[in-house]
JSON list of C-alpha atoms in Angstrom, two decimals:
[
{"chain": "A", "resi": 1, "resn": "ASN", "atom": "CA", "xyz": [99.27, 100.24, 121.38]},
{"chain": "A", "resi": 2, "resn": "ALA", "atom": "CA", "xyz": [97.73, 97.60, 118.93]},
{"chain": "A", "resi": 3, "resn": "GLY", "atom": "CA", "xyz": [100.78, 98.06, 116.56]},
{"chain": "A", "resi": 4, "resn": "VAL", "atom": "CA", "xyz": [99.99, 97.55, 112.72]},
{"chain": "A", "resi": 5, "resn": "THR", "atom": "CA", "xyz": [96.84, 95.66, 112.04]},
{"chain": "A", "resi": 6, "resn": "GLN", "atom": "CA", "xyz": [95.14, 93.77, 108.88]},
{"chain": "A", "resi": 7, "resn": "THR", "atom": "CA", "xyz": [91.97, 93.04, 107.75]},
{"chain": "A", "resi": 8, "resn": "PRO", "atom": "CA", "xyz": [91.11, 90.08, 106.71]},
{"chain": "A", "resi": 9, "resn": "LYS", "atom": "CA", "xyz": [92.59, 87.16, 107.40]},
{"chain": "A", "resi": 10, "resn": "PHE", "atom": "CA", "xyz": [91.75, 84.91, 105.64]},
{"chain": "A", "resi": 11, "resn": "GLN", "atom": "CA", "xyz": [89.95, 86.05, 101.47]},
{"chain": "A", "resi": 12, "resn": "VAL", "atom": "CA", "xyz": [88.44, 83.85, 98.78]},
{"chain": "A", "resi": 13, "resn": "LEU", "atom": "CA", "xyz": [88.28, 85.83, 95.66]},
{"chain": "A", "resi": 14, "resn": "LYS", "atom": "CA", "xyz": [87.47, 85.12, 91.92]},
{"chain": "A", "resi": 15, "resn": "THR", "atom": "CA", "xyz": [89.43, 86.14, 89.01]},
{"chain": "A", "resi": 16, "resn": "GLY", "atom": "CA", "xyz": [88.18, 89.55, 87.99]},
{"chain": "A", "resi": 17, "resn": "GLN", "atom": "CA", "xyz": [86.88, 90.51, 91.35]},
{"chain": "A", "resi": 18, "resn": "SER", "atom": "CA", "xyz": [88.15, 93.53, 93.11]},
{"chain": "A", "resi": 19, "resn": "MET", "atom": "CA", "xyz": [89.17, 94.68, 97.30]},
{"chain": "A", "resi": 20, "resn": "THR", "atom": "CA", "xyz": [90.83, 95.77, 99.41]},
{"chain": "A", "resi": 21, "resn": "LEU", "atom": "CA", "xyz": [93.06, 95.02, 101.99]},
{"chain": "A", "resi": 22, "resn": "GLN", "atom": "CA", "xyz": [93.16, 97.20, 104.76]},
{"chain": "A", "resi": 23, "resn": "CYS", "atom": "CA", "xyz": [96.07, 98.03, 107.57]},
{"chain": "A", "resi": 24, "resn": "ALA", "atom": "CA", "xyz": [96.41, 99.94, 110.47]},
{"chain": "A", "resi": 25, "resn": "GLN", "atom": "CA", "xyz": [98.71, 101.61, 112.80]},
{"chain": "A", "resi": 26, "resn": "ASP", "atom": "CA", "xyz": [98.37, 103.48, 115.58]},
{"chain": "A", "resi": 27, "resn": "MET", "atom": "CA", "xyz": [101.90, 104.23, 115.95]},
{"chain": "A", "resi": 28, "resn": "ASN", "atom": "CA", "xyz": [101.97, 107.36, 114.04]},
{"chain": "A", "resi": 29, "resn": "HIS", "atom": "CA", "xyz": [104.39, 106.11, 111.72]},
{"chain": "A", "resi": 30, "resn": "GLU", "atom": "CA", "xyz": [105.40, 107.60, 109.22]},
{"chain": "A", "resi": 31, "resn": "TYR", "atom": "CA", "xyz": [106.76, 104.66, 106.83]},
{"chain": "A", "resi": 32, "resn": "MET", "atom": "CA", "xyz": [104.10, 102.00, 105.38]},
{"chain": "A", "resi": 33, "resn": "SER", "atom": "CA", "xyz": [104.76, 99.51, 102.80]},
{"chain": "A", "resi": 34, "resn": "TRP", "atom": "CA", "xyz": [103.37, 96.70, 101.20]},
{"chain": "A", "resi": 35, "resn": "TYR", "atom": "CA", "xyz": [104.65, 92.95, 100.68]},
{"chain": "A", "resi": 36, "resn": "ARG", "atom": "CA", "xyz": [103.72, 90.12, 99.22]},
{"chain": "A", "resi": 37, "resn": "GLN", "atom": "CA", "xyz": [105.28, 86.26, 100.06]},
{"chain": "A", "resi": 38, "resn": "ASP", "atom": "CA", "xyz": [104.74, 84.56, 98.18]},
{"chain": "A", "resi": 39, "resn": "PRO", "atom": "CA", "xyz": [107.18, 80.34, 98.33]},
{"chain": "A", "resi": 40, "resn": "GLY", "atom": "CA", "xyz": [110.75, 80.43, 96.97]},
{"chain": "A", "resi": 41, "resn": "MET", "atom": "CA", "xyz": [110.70, 84.49, 96.47]},
{"chain": "A", "resi": 42, "resn": "GLY", "atom": "CA", "xyz": [110.72, 86.28, 99.73]},
{"chain": "A", "resi": 43, "resn": "LEU", "atom": "CA", "xyz": [108.75, 89.20, 100.18]},
{"chain": "A", "resi": 44, "resn": "ARG", "atom": "CA", "xyz": [108.66, 91.24, 97.63]},
{"chain": "A", "resi": 45, "resn": "LEU", "atom": "CA", "xyz": [107.65, 94.94, 98.09]},
{"chain": "A", "resi": 46, "resn": "ILE", "atom": "CA", "xyz": [104.94, 96.48, 95.56]},
{"chain": "A", "resi": 47, "resn": "HIS", "atom": "CA", "xyz": [103.67, 100.35, 97.69]},
{"chain": "A", "resi": 48, "resn": "TYR", "atom": "CA", "xyz": [105.05, 102.07, 100.04]},
{"chain": "A", "resi": 49, "resn": "SER", "atom": "CA", "xyz": [104.42, 105.48, 101.82]},
{"chain": "A", "resi": 50, "resn": "VAL", "atom": "CA", "xyz": [107.19, 108.06, 103.30]},
{"chain": "A", "resi": 51, "resn": "GLY", "atom": "CA", "xyz": [103.91, 109.73, 104.47]},
{"chain": "A", "resi": 52, "resn": "ALA", "atom": "CA", "xyz": [100.38, 111.42, 104.18]},
{"chain": "A", "resi": 53, "resn": "GLY", "atom": "CA", "xyz": [99.59, 111.62, 100.63]},
{"chain": "A", "resi": 54, "resn": "ILE", "atom": "CA", "xyz": [102.54, 110.02, 99.03]},
{"chain": "A", "resi": 55, "resn": "THR", "atom": "CA", "xyz": [103.14, 106.97, 97.14]},
{"chain": "A", "resi": 56, "resn": "ASP", "atom": "CA", "xyz": [105.64, 104.59, 95.42]},
{"chain": "A", "resi": 57, "resn": "GLN", "atom": "CA", "xyz": [105.90, 101.54, 93.61]},
{"chain": "A", "resi": 58, "resn": "GLY", "atom": "CA", "xyz": [107.73, 98.71, 94.59]},
{"chain": "A", "resi": 59, "resn": "GLU", "atom": "CA", "xyz": [109.00, 95.79, 93.34]},
{"chain": "A", "resi": 60, "resn": "VAL", "atom": "CA", "xyz": [105.97, 94.41, 91.85]},
{"chain": "A", "resi": 61, "resn": "PRO", "atom": "CA", "xyz": [103.39, 97.39, 91.57]},
{"chain": "A", "resi": 62, "resn": "ASN", "atom": "CA", "xyz": [101.25, 95.82, 88.75]},
{"chain": "A", "resi": 63, "resn": "GLY", "atom": "CA", "xyz": [97.61, 94.71, 89.79]},
{"chain": "A", "resi": 64, "resn": "TYR", "atom": "CA", "xyz": [97.35, 97.05, 92.69]},
{"chain": "A", "resi": 65, "resn": "ASN", "atom": "CA", "xyz": [97.09, 100.30, 93.42]},
{"chain": "A", "resi": 66, "resn": "VAL", "atom": "CA", "xyz": [97.69, 102.18, 96.69]},
{"chain": "A", "resi": 67, "resn": "SER", "atom": "CA", "xyz": [96.19, 105.90, 98.38]},
{"chain": "A", "resi": 68, "resn": "ARG", "atom": "CA", "xyz": [97.34, 106.50, 101.63]},
{"chain": "A", "resi": 69, "resn": "SER", "atom": "CA", "xyz": [94.90, 110.05, 103.20]},
{"chain": "A", "resi": 70, "resn": "THR", "atom": "CA", "xyz": [95.78, 109.18, 106.69]},
{"chain": "A", "resi": 71, "resn": "THR", "atom": "CA", "xyz": [98.77, 108.89, 108.15]},
{"chain": "A", "resi": 72, "resn": "GLU", "atom": "CA", "xyz": [97.03, 105.50, 110.42]},
{"chain": "A", "resi": 73, "resn": "ASP", "atom": "CA", "xyz": [95.92, 103.29, 107.25]},
{"chain": "A", "resi": 74, "resn": "PHE", "atom": "CA", "xyz": [97.32, 102.45, 103.88]},
{"chain": "A", "resi": 75, "resn": "PRO", "atom": "CA", "xyz": [94.69, 99.82, 102.25]},
{"chain": "A", "resi": 76, "resn": "LEU", "atom": "CA", "xyz": [96.13, 97.84, 99.52]},
{"chain": "A", "resi": 77, "resn": "ARG", "atom": "CA", "xyz": [93.60, 97.55, 95.92]},
{"chain": "A", "resi": 78, "resn": "LEU", "atom": "CA", "xyz": [93.16, 94.40, 93.54]},
{"chain": "A", "resi": 79, "resn": "LEU", "atom": "CA", "xyz": [91.85, 95.70, 90.99]},
{"chain": "A", "resi": 80, "resn": "SER", "atom": "CA", "xyz": [91.45, 92.46, 89.20]},
{"chain": "A", "resi": 81, "resn": "ALA", "atom": "CA", "xyz": [92.44, 89.69, 90.87]},
{"chain": "A", "resi": 82, "resn": "ALA", "atom": "CA", "xyz": [94.41, 86.97, 89.30]},
{"chain": "A", "resi": 83, "resn": "PRO", "atom": "CA", "xyz": [95.86, 83.51, 90.91]},
{"chain": "A", "resi": 84, "resn": "SER", "atom": "CA", "xyz": [99.15, 85.74, 89.96]},
{"chain": "A", "resi": 85, "resn": "GLN", "atom": "CA", "xyz": [98.02, 87.42, 93.20]},
{"chain": "A", "resi": 86, "resn": "THR", "atom": "CA", "xyz": [97.40, 84.58, 95.11]},
{"chain": "A", "resi": 87, "resn": "SER", "atom": "CA", "xyz": [99.72, 85.15, 98.09]},
{"chain": "A", "resi": 88, "resn": "VAL", "atom": "CA", "xyz": [100.36, 85.68, 101.59]},
{"chain": "A", "resi": 89, "resn": "TYR", "atom": "CA", "xyz": [100.39, 89.96, 102.06]},
{"chain": "A", "resi": 90, "resn": "PHE", "atom": "CA", "xyz": [102.18, 91.90, 104.69]},
{"chain": "A", "resi": 91, "resn": "CYS", "atom": "CA", "xyz": [101.83, 95.42, 105.70]},
{"chain": "A", "resi": 92, "resn": "ALA", "atom": "CA", "xyz": [104.15, 97.08, 107.28]},
{"chain": "A", "resi": 93, "resn": "SER", "atom": "CA", "xyz": [105.06, 100.50, 109.21]},
{"chain": "A", "resi": 94, "resn": "SER", "atom": "CA", "xyz": [108.74, 102.19, 110.68]},
{"chain": "A", "resi": 95, "resn": "TYR", "atom": "CA", "xyz": [108.54, 105.88, 111.82]},
{"chain": "A", "resi": 96, "resn": "SER", "atom": "CA", "xyz": [111.31, 107.21, 109.22]},
{"chain": "A", "resi": 97, "resn": "LEU", "atom": "CA", "xyz": [113.00, 105.78, 106.63]},
{"chain": "A", "resi": 98, "resn": "ARG", "atom": "CA", "xyz": [113.09, 108.53, 104.73]},
{"chain": "A", "resi": 99, "resn": "PHE", "atom": "CA", "xyz": [116.62, 109.47, 104.95]},
{"chain": "A", "resi": 100, "resn": "SER", "atom": "CA", "xyz": [117.75, 105.64, 106.51]},
{"chain": "A", "resi": 101, "resn": "ALA", "atom": "CA", "xyz": [116.74, 103.31, 108.12]},
{"chain": "A", "resi": 102, "resn": "THR", "atom": "CA", "xyz": [119.91, 102.30, 110.30]},
{"chain": "A", "resi": 103, "resn": "TYR", "atom": "CA", "xyz": [116.97, 102.83, 113.67]},
{"chain": "A", "resi": 104, "resn": "ASN", "atom": "CA", "xyz": [113.84, 102.71, 112.21]},
{"chain": "A", "resi": 105, "resn": "GLU", "atom": "CA", "xyz": [112.56, 99.48, 113.18]},
{"chain": "A", "resi": 106, "resn": "GLN", "atom": "CA", "xyz": [109.84, 97.96, 110.28]},
{"chain": "A", "resi": 107, "resn": "PHE", "atom": "CA", "xyz": [107.05, 96.53, 112.63]},
{"chain": "A", "resi": 108, "resn": "PHE", "atom": "CA", "xyz": [105.12, 93.97, 110.42]},
{"chain": "A", "resi": 109, "resn": "GLY", "atom": "CA", "xyz": [101.28, 93.47, 110.65]},
{"chain": "A", "resi": 110, "resn": "PRO", "atom": "CA", "xyz": [99.59, 89.34, 111.28]},
{"chain": "A", "resi": 111, "resn": "GLY", "atom": "CA", "xyz": [99.14, 89.12, 107.53]},
{"chain": "A", "resi": 112, "resn": "THR", "atom": "CA", "xyz": [96.24, 87.94, 105.22]},
{"chain": "A", "resi": 113, "resn": "ARG", "atom": "CA", "xyz": [95.90, 85.34, 103.34]},
{"chain": "A", "resi": 114, "resn": "LEU", "atom": "CA", "xyz": [94.84, 85.77, 99.24]},
{"chain": "A", "resi": 115, "resn": "THR", "atom": "CA", "xyz": [93.18, 83.50, 97.27]},
{"chain": "A", "resi": 116, "resn": "VAL", "atom": "CA", "xyz": [92.30, 84.13, 94.08]},
{"chain": "A", "resi": 117, "resn": "LEU", "atom": "CA", "xyz": [89.95, 80.64, 92.10]},
{"chain": "B", "resi": 1, "resn": "ALA", "atom": "CA", "xyz": [120.28, 94.19, 88.59]},
{"chain": "B", "resi": 2, "resn": "GLN", "atom": "CA", "xyz": [119.81, 94.78, 93.04]},
{"chain": "B", "resi": 3, "resn": "ARG", "atom": "CA", "xyz": [119.38, 90.99, 94.06]},
{"chain": "B", "resi": 4, "resn": "VAL", "atom": "CA", "xyz": [120.43, 89.85, 97.63]},
{"chain": "B", "resi": 5, "resn": "THR", "atom": "CA", "xyz": [121.06, 85.48, 97.95]},
{"chain": "B", "resi": 6, "resn": "GLN", "atom": "CA", "xyz": [120.32, 83.50, 100.65]},
{"chain": "B", "resi": 7, "resn": "PRO", "atom": "CA", "xyz": [121.18, 79.70, 98.59]},
{"chain": "B", "resi": 8, "resn": "GLU", "atom": "CA", "xyz": [120.57, 78.35, 101.46]},
{"chain": "B", "resi": 9, "resn": "LYS", "atom": "CA", "xyz": [116.67, 77.05, 101.71]},
{"chain": "B", "resi": 10, "resn": "LEU", "atom": "CA", "xyz": [116.23, 74.65, 104.49]},
{"chain": "B", "resi": 11, "resn": "LEU", "atom": "CA", "xyz": [118.90, 74.41, 107.33]},
{"chain": "B", "resi": 12, "resn": "SER", "atom": "CA", "xyz": [119.37, 71.80, 109.63]},
{"chain": "B", "resi": 13, "resn": "VAL", "atom": "CA", "xyz": [121.59, 71.96, 112.57]},
{"chain": "B", "resi": 14, "resn": "PHE", "atom": "CA", "xyz": [121.58, 69.87, 115.92]},
{"chain": "B", "resi": 15, "resn": "LYS", "atom": "CA", "xyz": [121.34, 71.79, 119.37]},
{"chain": "B", "resi": 16, "resn": "GLY", "atom": "CA", "xyz": [124.17, 73.68, 120.26]},
{"chain": "B", "resi": 17, "resn": "ALA", "atom": "CA", "xyz": [126.63, 73.15, 117.04]},
{"chain": "B", "resi": 18, "resn": "PRO", "atom": "CA", "xyz": [127.54, 76.47, 115.33]},
{"chain": "B", "resi": 19, "resn": "VAL", "atom": "CA", "xyz": [125.29, 77.91, 112.49]},
{"chain": "B", "resi": 20, "resn": "GLU", "atom": "CA", "xyz": [125.61, 80.37, 109.61]},
{"chain": "B", "resi": 21, "resn": "LEU", "atom": "CA", "xyz": [122.86, 81.17, 107.86]},
{"chain": "B", "resi": 22, "resn": "LYS", "atom": "CA", "xyz": [125.48, 83.08, 104.23]},
{"chain": "B", "resi": 23, "resn": "CYS", "atom": "CA", "xyz": [123.51, 86.29, 103.13]},
{"chain": "B", "resi": 24, "resn": "ASN", "atom": "CA", "xyz": [125.06, 87.85, 99.55]},
{"chain": "B", "resi": 25, "resn": "TYR", "atom": "CA", "xyz": [124.16, 91.14, 98.28]},
{"chain": "B", "resi": 26, "resn": "SER", "atom": "CA", "xyz": [124.14, 93.10, 94.43]},
{"chain": "B", "resi": 27, "resn": "TYR", "atom": "CA", "xyz": [123.48, 96.44, 94.88]},
{"chain": "B", "resi": 28, "resn": "SER", "atom": "CA", "xyz": [124.94, 99.75, 94.13]},
{"chain": "B", "resi": 29, "resn": "GLY", "atom": "CA", "xyz": [126.65, 102.28, 97.14]},
{"chain": "B", "resi": 30, "resn": "SER", "atom": "CA", "xyz": [126.55, 100.72, 100.03]},
{"chain": "B", "resi": 31, "resn": "PRO", "atom": "CA", "xyz": [123.27, 99.32, 101.59]},
{"chain": "B", "resi": 32, "resn": "GLU", "atom": "CA", "xyz": [122.33, 99.56, 104.63]},
{"chain": "B", "resi": 33, "resn": "LEU", "atom": "CA", "xyz": [121.81, 95.54, 105.64]},
{"chain": "B", "resi": 34, "resn": "PHE", "atom": "CA", "xyz": [119.23, 94.57, 108.42]},
{"chain": "B", "resi": 35, "resn": "TRP", "atom": "CA", "xyz": [118.68, 90.44, 109.16]},
{"chain": "B", "resi": 36, "resn": "TYR", "atom": "CA", "xyz": [114.83, 89.55, 109.83]},
{"chain": "B", "resi": 37, "resn": "VAL", "atom": "CA", "xyz": [113.19, 86.44, 111.85]},
{"chain": "B", "resi": 38, "resn": "GLN", "atom": "CA", "xyz": [109.78, 84.85, 111.50]},
{"chain": "B", "resi": 39, "resn": "TYR", "atom": "CA", "xyz": [108.91, 82.79, 113.98]},
{"chain": "B", "resi": 40, "resn": "SER", "atom": "CA", "xyz": [106.30, 79.94, 114.44]},
{"chain": "B", "resi": 41, "resn": "ARG", "atom": "CA", "xyz": [102.83, 81.71, 114.85]},
{"chain": "B", "resi": 42, "resn": "GLN", "atom": "CA", "xyz": [104.83, 85.16, 115.56]},
{"chain": "B", "resi": 43, "resn": "ARG", "atom": "CA", "xyz": [105.23, 88.00, 113.29]},
{"chain": "B", "resi": 44, "resn": "LEU", "atom": "CA", "xyz": [108.16, 89.12, 111.06]},
{"chain": "B", "resi": 45, "resn": "GLN", "atom": "CA", "xyz": [110.27, 91.14, 113.64]},
{"chain": "B", "resi": 46, "resn": "LEU", "atom": "CA", "xyz": [113.84, 92.90, 113.08]},
{"chain": "B", "resi": 47, "resn": "LEU", "atom": "CA", "xyz": [116.58, 90.33, 114.33]},
{"chain": "B", "resi": 48, "resn": "LEU", "atom": "CA", "xyz": [119.35, 92.91, 113.94]},
{"chain": "B", "resi": 49, "resn": "ARG", "atom": "CA", "xyz": [121.07, 95.48, 111.86]},
{"chain": "B", "resi": 50, "resn": "HIS", "atom": "CA", "xyz": [124.27, 95.53, 111.00]},
{"chain": "B", "resi": 51, "resn": "ILE", "atom": "CA", "xyz": [125.18, 99.65, 111.42]},
{"chain": "B", "resi": 52, "resn": "SER", "atom": "CA", "xyz": [125.64, 99.03, 114.80]},
{"chain": "B", "resi": 53, "resn": "ARG", "atom": "CA", "xyz": [127.52, 95.87, 115.82]},
{"chain": "B", "resi": 54, "resn": "GLU", "atom": "CA", "xyz": [124.65, 94.51, 118.19]},
{"chain": "B", "resi": 55, "resn": "SER", "atom": "CA", "xyz": [124.45, 90.67, 119.48]},
{"chain": "B", "resi": 56, "resn": "ILE", "atom": "CA", "xyz": [121.35, 89.63, 119.84]},
{"chain": "B", "resi": 57, "resn": "LYS", "atom": "CA", "xyz": [120.35, 86.67, 120.76]},
{"chain": "B", "resi": 58, "resn": "GLY", "atom": "CA", "xyz": [123.73, 85.09, 120.55]},
{"chain": "B", "resi": 59, "resn": "PHE", "atom": "CA", "xyz": [123.26, 85.48, 117.35]},
{"chain": "B", "resi": 60, "resn": "THR", "atom": "CA", "xyz": [126.28, 87.98, 115.53]},
{"chain": "B", "resi": 61, "resn": "ALA", "atom": "CA", "xyz": [126.64, 89.70, 111.46]},
{"chain": "B", "resi": 62, "resn": "ASP", "atom": "CA", "xyz": [130.20, 90.23, 109.75]},
{"chain": "B", "resi": 63, "resn": "LEU", "atom": "CA", "xyz": [129.44, 92.95, 106.53]},
{"chain": "B", "resi": 64, "resn": "ASN", "atom": "CA", "xyz": [132.09, 92.26, 104.13]},
{"chain": "B", "resi": 65, "resn": "LYS", "atom": "CA", "xyz": [132.19, 94.77, 101.92]},
{"chain": "B", "resi": 66, "resn": "GLY", "atom": "CA", "xyz": [134.81, 92.79, 98.82]},
{"chain": "B", "resi": 67, "resn": "GLU", "atom": "CA", "xyz": [132.70, 89.70, 98.80]},
{"chain": "B", "resi": 68, "resn": "THR", "atom": "CA", "xyz": [129.75, 91.89, 99.69]},
{"chain": "B", "resi": 69, "resn": "SER", "atom": "CA", "xyz": [127.85, 88.66, 101.78]},
{"chain": "B", "resi": 70, "resn": "PHE", "atom": "CA", "xyz": [126.55, 89.69, 105.51]},
{"chain": "B", "resi": 71, "resn": "HIS", "atom": "CA", "xyz": [126.91, 86.02, 107.30]},
{"chain": "B", "resi": 72, "resn": "LEU", "atom": "CA", "xyz": [124.60, 85.27, 110.00]},
{"chain": "B", "resi": 73, "resn": "LYS", "atom": "CA", "xyz": [126.72, 83.70, 112.75]},
{"chain": "B", "resi": 74, "resn": "LYS", "atom": "CA", "xyz": [125.28, 81.61, 116.15]},
{"chain": "B", "resi": 75, "resn": "PRO", "atom": "CA", "xyz": [128.59, 79.49, 117.47]},
{"chain": "B", "resi": 76, "resn": "PHE", "atom": "CA", "xyz": [125.50, 77.91, 119.78]},
{"chain": "B", "resi": 77, "resn": "ALA", "atom": "CA", "xyz": [122.14, 77.18, 118.14]},
{"chain": "B", "resi": 78, "resn": "GLN", "atom": "CA", "xyz": [119.11, 76.22, 120.33]},
{"chain": "B", "resi": 79, "resn": "GLU", "atom": "CA", "xyz": [116.06, 75.11, 119.81]},
{"chain": "B", "resi": 80, "resn": "GLU", "atom": "CA", "xyz": [114.21, 78.39, 119.90]},
{"chain": "B", "resi": 81, "resn": "ASP", "atom": "CA", "xyz": [116.09, 79.88, 117.20]},
{"chain": "B", "resi": 82, "resn": "SER", "atom": "CA", "xyz": [114.19, 77.51, 114.97]},
{"chain": "B", "resi": 83, "resn": "ALA", "atom": "CA", "xyz": [112.83, 80.09, 112.65]},
{"chain": "B", "resi": 84, "resn": "MET", "atom": "CA", "xyz": [112.46, 81.54, 108.98]},
{"chain": "B", "resi": 85, "resn": "TYR", "atom": "CA", "xyz": [115.43, 84.35, 108.58]},
{"chain": "B", "resi": 86, "resn": "TYR", "atom": "CA", "xyz": [115.64, 87.03, 106.03]},
{"chain": "B", "resi": 87, "resn": "CYS", "atom": "CA", "xyz": [118.32, 88.87, 104.72]},
{"chain": "B", "resi": 88, "resn": "ALA", "atom": "CA", "xyz": [117.33, 92.55, 104.14]},
{"chain": "B", "resi": 89, "resn": "PRO", "atom": "CA", "xyz": [119.93, 94.96, 102.49]},
{"chain": "B", "resi": 90, "resn": "TYR", "atom": "CA", "xyz": [118.34, 98.55, 102.29]},
{"chain": "B", "resi": 91, "resn": "THR", "atom": "CA", "xyz": [118.45, 100.93, 99.56]},
{"chain": "B", "resi": 92, "resn": "GLY", "atom": "CA", "xyz": [116.40, 104.46, 98.44]},
{"chain": "B", "resi": 93, "resn": "ASN", "atom": "CA", "xyz": [113.68, 103.75, 100.45]},
{"chain": "B", "resi": 94, "resn": "GLN", "atom": "CA", "xyz": [113.10, 100.30, 99.90]},
{"chain": "B", "resi": 95, "resn": "PHE", "atom": "CA", "xyz": [113.72, 96.74, 101.82]},
{"chain": "B", "resi": 96, "resn": "TYR", "atom": "CA", "xyz": [114.69, 93.80, 99.22]},
{"chain": "B", "resi": 97, "resn": "PHE", "atom": "CA", "xyz": [113.99, 90.85, 101.22]},
{"chain": "B", "resi": 98, "resn": "GLY", "atom": "CA", "xyz": [115.98, 87.08, 100.10]},
{"chain": "B", "resi": 99, "resn": "THR", "atom": "CA", "xyz": [114.22, 84.41, 99.84]},
{"chain": "B", "resi": 100, "resn": "GLY", "atom": "CA", "xyz": [114.95, 83.05, 103.12]},
{"chain": "B", "resi": 101, "resn": "THR", "atom": "CA", "xyz": [115.81, 80.11, 104.70]},
{"chain": "B", "resi": 102, "resn": "SER", "atom": "CA", "xyz": [114.07, 78.01, 106.97]},
{"chain": "B", "resi": 103, "resn": "LEU", "atom": "CA", "xyz": [116.19, 77.07, 110.25]},
{"chain": "B", "resi": 104, "resn": "THR", "atom": "CA", "xyz": [114.96, 73.44, 112.40]},
{"chain": "B", "resi": 105, "resn": "VAL", "atom": "CA", "xyz": [117.25, 73.27, 115.38]},
{"chain": "B", "resi": 106, "resn": "ILE", "atom": "CA", "xyz": [117.35, 69.24, 116.09]},
{"chain": "B", "resi": 107, "resn": "PRO", "atom": "CA", "xyz": [117.28, 68.91, 120.18]}
]
């Protein structure tokens, strides 16, 4: 099993450009999520999905779109990149968090370091 | 507002000394509580969860509902414990990660 994979590892964008961060998991997990990690801010949830076809907003969704057409993939789209979106982005998945997180460990990807100039 | 606070950004202890990483939370209801850890050049991973009262790598975490705290403790720190630690309450389909504490264990 590859676990949770993210591409690219690094990306530099100019303000106003759009791009998609890819996330895939091969563990048949229902729950997938995207976080951003900023110095002094910890990890903040951007969007999450409890299953294929279902997505919802997290704490900081503005400027980002997601879709979940398959169980395996959960891409994150930056519509018009801004310097405030410079961050490290983590994708995570879990078997199911529908009712409880107690026995559903989140598995994290390696992260994508994004710089917006 | 829902909030989790880890007051120490940086914490240094000597090898063999006790270590305590503090976490306070303020959420409605009864969130489930977790500690996640990120070692150098490794992925973020689950360390322990409060419901199972487990001890992982010598770490334990005490939930104090009255003080709304979930501090992480280890009686004798080891060099391999040096890492970034995040307290993470879970409620309403979402994890809320704290700002993290970077622990350095000095040989």
